[in-house]
Amino acid sequence: MSISFDAAAKQFHLCNGNFSYIIRILENGSIGQVYAGAALRKNSAYPLLDPIPFPGFSNNDKTFTRFEYPANGNGDFRRPAFVVRFTEGAAVPEPCYKSHRIYAGKPGQPGLPSTYTEKDDEAATLELELLDAASGLRIILFYTIFAQYNCLARHVRFVNDGNKKITLENAMSLSLDLPDSRWNLITLTGAWAREFDIGDAPLRTGFQGIQSSRGISGAQTNPALILRRPSATENEGEALGASLIYSGNFIADVEVDQWDIARLRIGINPETFSWELAEGAVFDTPEAVLAWSGNGLNGLSQVFHELFRNRLARGPWREAERPVLLNNWEGTYFNFTEKKILEMAASARNLGAELFVLDDGWFGKRDDDHSSLGDWFPHKGKLPEGVAGLAQKVTALGIKFGLWIEPEMVNPDSDLFRAHPDWAIHIPQRPRTEQRNQYVLDMGRPEIVEHLFKVLSVILESAPISYIKWDMNRYITEPYSVALPPPRQGEFFHRYVLGVYDLYARLTGAFPEILFESCASGGARFDPGILGFAPQGWLSDDTDAVERLHIQEGASLIYPLSSMGAHVSAIPNHQTGRLTPLAFRAMVSFFGCLGYELDPTKFSAKEQEAVKKQIAFYKAHRRTFQYGNFYRLLSPLPGRSVINGPYPLNGRFAAWMTVSEDGKEAIVGVYKILSNPNQRPFRLKLAGLKNDADYQVTVWEEGGYSAEDKNLNCGNRGGDELMQAGLLLECTVHHSPKNGDFFSELFLLRKQGA
Ligand code: DGJ
């Protein structure tokens, strides 16, 4: 991995052997984008890459049409990477190259989560300093290239070295002008309980993209976008992805211009943002990651997975095996007593669970969702000996104890709101919108963060708490801070996010042994920003296993399995009313951080035995499930182009695979969603194996399997055969009627020899 500067050509080449990123200082001092893609040899000039000199780019450079961090108003009429307003009202900066620094390692991002290095030789960084001479505005573009991951981390720093205030009205974290638009744009969109829908459509001239203005990243849009070549599949072809390490309002878009150049941008949503830069002030954008793959979408996902797992997640839980938990939410909702919780915890322990999580309803006077958010002291009616008493009794049973909190919220019916009505976000003299009967605290105010840190620390210090589920159950309306002067209200949303990060940093810093799991009505704030503090998140309130096939597949485009909370819940499923077999529910939840979310005391003796076996199996293989290399083999989405599709089976079957870090073990999950008569047999090609190795293939007998599938596939099989021919499934016409809908099988592969 290296960053080289060719002084004669004024060209920077960032390369890690697989991935190259090339930019050039243009004649007039602005920065041109030359290349982002598969590694190129180092050359002074790349005549074939130079943009065709189209007319119409007056001030940037007449011979160049692709820019690295373009301003507005100077002849480039596309959407800019940044907008500043000077005191005199003008808004056309002319940032020109001033200096650069290249060094080993990666700098931190004060107040913001970011990727990092542990040793300097893991990455190299380029700081490229531009100056707008007339105003004294300095813009520093940061680029870090990692040796091991095919990606760049980018962010931008604005420094006002002039003698007048400057207002930042837009500050993208990343802008990239690609030379052509022959790409499909993939976005992850959705709604509550159906997050991470994969949208995949060819780029067209004009704008396309997603954004959030809800205060958090949102269930509706996830802060990422992927471009794949139309011919790229899961394992072949070129794909580029941008992911924003941020949890607030964002924009991620692509503009295809008149010359077929595709400008990709990702950053804070400028519609709800402005920032005042006083003389000497500094503003850092959040970090964005630009990942590249020559091995299709699975390859791209694996770049994100590895980077986020190894160099975004922090603390002792980064690589620790995550506990199998039992959460009481769907088992009891608000309706529980200490006695009930202890019965559930004992039963969970007997089944093999390692952590009991007490969800919403343990504090203040909370018996439903109308009161007490903000009153973080125990509900004495339910917990006579408080959280401490309960936690001690639970841990004495031999199972760890975890607790739910929703620190950013307050109910109007709470002691906190009665004492500090002005702490809730509102516009003075105007009505406040309630959602789920609650308001949001103004996390941009340091005294509120300080208060929350203190009250939550009291609880965490008082009891043996091993895990915290940090929820956030509404979006932000009436955005306004009574602590900010009117001209600076544009800072409100970003300050909110910085306040949330501050509280996360302080709590995770003070209680490093606690495993934090993020949640926002499920997956409404499942983003890399939060992953920088909480290494796992509750992916969705939808616990239906069929739905989860879609949700987990979508999330896996960017997020590693170690970050996904996945729970087995009771049937009929509370979100869909669907009845699926226990084994099917477990086999879906295995591909993530396994939990159970139900009342375990209601299991029949037979179910108890089955769950014991599930948990034991998961524990024996959880490293592979949580930290293995994940492959999407067959998509539950009709028509998705995956390794084994598009295929007539696409949409009625799904298949996933994970290969352990050392390559010695692999697990394949096959899910038949709906059965049909006279099923055609199919071959499920595997991935990630060694061509020249043999694998002992078995089925997980406790999970249910078809005898035909077992007979055909089990035994010693070559990695080459497994990948080129595939497992043989559905090979008898009697197969489907016998097994019906929602039938699943797990195949275990053990590599033979060294
Ligand atoms: C929403 C979460 O996603 C659920 O899991 C649960 O914790 C509820 N909030 C509790 O109010």
PDB file of N, CA and C and ligand atoms in Angstrom, residues 192 327 329-330 333-334 359-361 366 369 404 406 436 469 471-473 519-523 538 540-541 567 597, ligand 1:
ATOM      1  N   TRP A 192     -40.619   1.206   9.091  1.00  0.00           N
ATOM      2  CA  TRP A 192     -40.567   0.448  10.334  1.00  0.00           C
ATOM      3  C   TRP A 192     -40.948  -1.017  10.049  1.00  0.00           C
ATOM      4  N   ASN A 327     -34.563 -11.900  25.413  1.00  0.00           N
ATOM      5  CA  ASN A 327     -35.147 -10.584  25.665  1.00  0.00           C
ATOM      6  C   ASN A 327     -36.641 -10.782  25.955  1.00  0.00           C
ATOM      7  N   TRP A 329     -39.148  -8.659  25.651  1.00  0.00           N
ATOM      8  CA  TRP A 329     -40.112  -7.728  25.070  1.00  0.00           C
ATOM      9  C   TRP A 329     -41.343  -8.437  24.486  1.00  0.00           C
ATOM     10  N   GLU A 330     -41.136  -9.274  23.481  1.00  0.00           N
ATOM     11  CA  GLU A 330     -42.323  -9.910  22.874  1.00  0.00           C
ATOM     12  C   GLU A 330     -42.955 -10.942  23.812  1.00  0.00           C
ATOM     13  N   TYR A 333     -44.123  -7.781  26.911  1.00  0.00           N
ATOM     14  CA  TYR A 333     -44.263  -6.329  26.700  1.00  0.00           C
ATOM     15  C   TYR A 333     -44.119  -5.644  28.071  1.00  0.00           C
ATOM     16  N   PHE A 334     -45.039  -4.719  28.423  1.00  0.00           N
ATOM     17  CA  PHE A 334     -44.840  -3.978  29.674  1.00  0.00           C
ATOM     18  C   PHE A 334     -45.307  -4.752  30.907  1.00  0.00           C
ATOM     19  N   ASP A 359     -36.343  -5.559  28.949  1.00  0.00           N
ATOM     20  CA  ASP A 359     -36.637  -4.498  27.977  1.00  0.00           C
ATOM     21  C   ASP A 359     -37.442  -3.387  28.645  1.00  0.00           C
ATOM     22  N   ASP A 360     -38.144  -2.631  27.858  1.00  0.00           N
ATOM     23  CA  ASP A 360     -38.904  -1.445  28.280  1.00  0.00           C
ATOM     24  C   ASP A 360     -39.859  -1.761  29.436  1.00  0.00           C
ATOM     25  N   GLY A 361     -40.028  -0.777  30.363  1.00  0.00           N
ATOM     26  CA  GLY A 361     -41.069  -0.899  31.383  1.00  0.00           C
ATOM     27  C   GLY A 361     -40.551  -1.099  32.797  1.00  0.00           C
ATOM     28  N   ARG A 366     -43.766   3.263  34.585  1.00  0.00           N
ATOM     29  CA  ARG A 366     -44.077   2.869  33.211  1.00  0.00           C
ATOM     30  C   ARG A 366     -44.773   1.514  33.125  1.00  0.00           C
ATOM     31  N   ASP A 369     -46.818   2.822  27.151  1.00  0.00           N
ATOM     32  CA  ASP A 369     -45.862   3.774  26.553  1.00  0.00           C
ATOM     33  C   ASP A 369     -46.281   5.247  26.750  1.00  0.00           C
ATOM     34  N   TRP A 404     -32.639  -2.369  29.080  1.00  0.00           N
ATOM     35  CA  TRP A 404     -33.070  -1.470  28.005  1.00  0.00           C
ATOM     36  C   TRP A 404     -33.091  -0.034  28.511  1.00  0.00           C
ATOM     37  N   GLU A 406     -33.770   4.260  26.924  1.00  0.00           N
ATOM     38  CA  GLU A 406     -34.046   5.132  25.778  1.00  0.00           C
ATOM     39  C   GLU A 406     -33.684   6.561  26.195  1.00  0.00           C
ATOM     40  N   ARG A 436     -45.425   8.441  19.700  1.00  0.00           N
ATOM     41  CA  ARG A 436     -45.431   7.422  20.767  1.00  0.00           C
ATOM     42  C   ARG A 436     -45.495   8.104  22.146  1.00  0.00           C
ATOM     43  N   LYS A 469     -29.299  -2.184  25.965  1.00  0.00           N
ATOM     44  CA  LYS A 469     -29.971  -1.975  24.671  1.00  0.00           C
ATOM     45  C   LYS A 469     -30.436  -0.521  24.666  1.00  0.00           C
ATOM     46  N   ASP A 471     -32.300   2.295  22.963  1.00  0.00           N
ATOM     47  CA  ASP A 471     -33.375   2.440  21.981  1.00  0.00           C
ATOM     48  C   ASP A 471     -33.576   3.917  21.625  1.00  0.00           C
ATOM     49  N   MET A 472     -34.318   4.194  20.573  1.00  0.00           N
ATOM     50  CA  MET A 472     -34.622   5.570  20.134  1.00  0.00           C
ATOM     51  C   MET A 472     -35.877   5.461  19.271  1.00  0.00           C
ATOM     52  N   ASN A 473     -37.039   5.813  19.850  1.00  0.00           N
ATOM     53  CA  ASN A 473     -38.295   5.415  19.214  1.00  0.00           C
ATOM     54  C   ASN A 473     -39.115   6.504  18.536  1.00  0.00           C
ATOM     55  N   CYS A 519     -30.509   0.421  18.974  1.00  0.00           N
ATOM     56  CA  CYS A 519     -31.850   0.096  18.500  1.00  0.00           C
ATOM     57  C   CYS A 519     -32.554   1.417  18.243  1.00  0.00           C
ATOM     58  N   ALA A 520     -33.422   1.470  17.263  1.00  0.00           N
ATOM     59  CA  ALA A 520     -34.277   2.636  17.077  1.00  0.00           C
ATOM     60  C   ALA A 520     -35.561   2.102  16.442  1.00  0.00           C
ATOM     61  N   SER A 521     -36.504   1.691  17.260  1.00  0.00           N
ATOM     62  CA  SER A 521     -37.698   0.993  16.778  1.00  0.00           C
ATOM     63  C   SER A 521     -37.259  -0.105  15.813  1.00  0.00           C
ATOM     64  N   GLY A 522     -36.236  -0.827  16.161  1.00  0.00           N
ATOM     65  CA  GLY A 522     -35.620  -1.762  15.229  1.00  0.00           C
ATOM     66  C   GLY A 522     -34.478  -1.065  14.517  1.00  0.00           C
ATOM     67  N   GLY A 523     -34.520  -1.050  13.176  1.00  0.00           N
ATOM     68  CA  GLY A 523     -33.358  -0.606  12.400  1.00  0.00           C
ATOM     69  C   GLY A 523     -33.365   0.839  11.944  1.00  0.00           C
ATOM     70  N   TRP A 538     -30.074  -3.864  16.983  1.00  0.00           N
ATOM     71  CA  TRP A 538     -31.327  -4.604  16.761  1.00  0.00           C
ATOM     72  C   TRP A 538     -31.824  -4.198  15.383  1.00  0.00           C
ATOM     73  N   SER A 540     -34.305  -5.038  13.307  1.00  0.00           N
ATOM     74  CA  SER A 540     -35.686  -4.749  12.925  1.00  0.00           C
ATOM     75  C   SER A 540     -36.619  -5.246  14.004  1.00  0.00           C
ATOM     76  N   ASP A 541     -37.736  -4.543  14.200  1.00  0.00           N
ATOM     77  CA  ASP A 541     -38.776  -5.055  15.105  1.00  0.00           C
ATOM     78  C   ASP A 541     -39.533  -6.203  14.468  1.00  0.00           C
ATOM     79  N   HIS A 567     -33.386 -12.482  16.407  1.00  0.00           N
ATOM     80  CA  HIS A 567     -34.048 -13.237  17.474  1.00  0.00           C
ATOM     81  C   HIS A 567     -35.117 -14.198  16.966  1.00  0.00           C
ATOM     82  N   GLU A 597     -36.708 -14.035  21.722  1.00  0.00           N
ATOM     83  CA  GLU A 597     -37.523 -12.924  22.200  1.00  0.00           C
ATOM     84  C   GLU A 597     -38.946 -13.440  22.368  1.00  0.00           C
TER      85      GLU A 597
HETATM   86  C1  DGJ B   1     -38.702  -0.641  20.089  1.00  0.00           C
HETATM   87  C2  DGJ B   1     -37.694  -1.751  20.032  1.00  0.00           C
HETATM   88  O1  DGJ B   1     -37.283  -1.976  18.731  1.00  0.00           O
HETATM   89  C3  DGJ B   1     -38.292  -2.993  20.666  1.00  0.00           C
HETATM   90  O2  DGJ B   1     -37.408  -4.068  20.546  1.00  0.00           O
HETATM   91  C4  DGJ B   1     -38.599  -2.684  22.096  1.00  0.00           C
HETATM   92  O3  DGJ B   1     -37.406  -2.451  22.785  1.00  0.00           O
HETATM   93  C5  DGJ B   1     -39.519  -1.494  22.194  1.00  0.00           C
HETATM   94  N1  DGJ B   1     -39.032  -0.367  21.458  1.00  0.00           N
HETATM   95  C6  DGJ B   1     -39.725  -1.084  23.632  1.00  0.00           C
HETATM   96  O4  DGJ B   1     -40.435   0.067  23.748  1.00  0.00           O
END
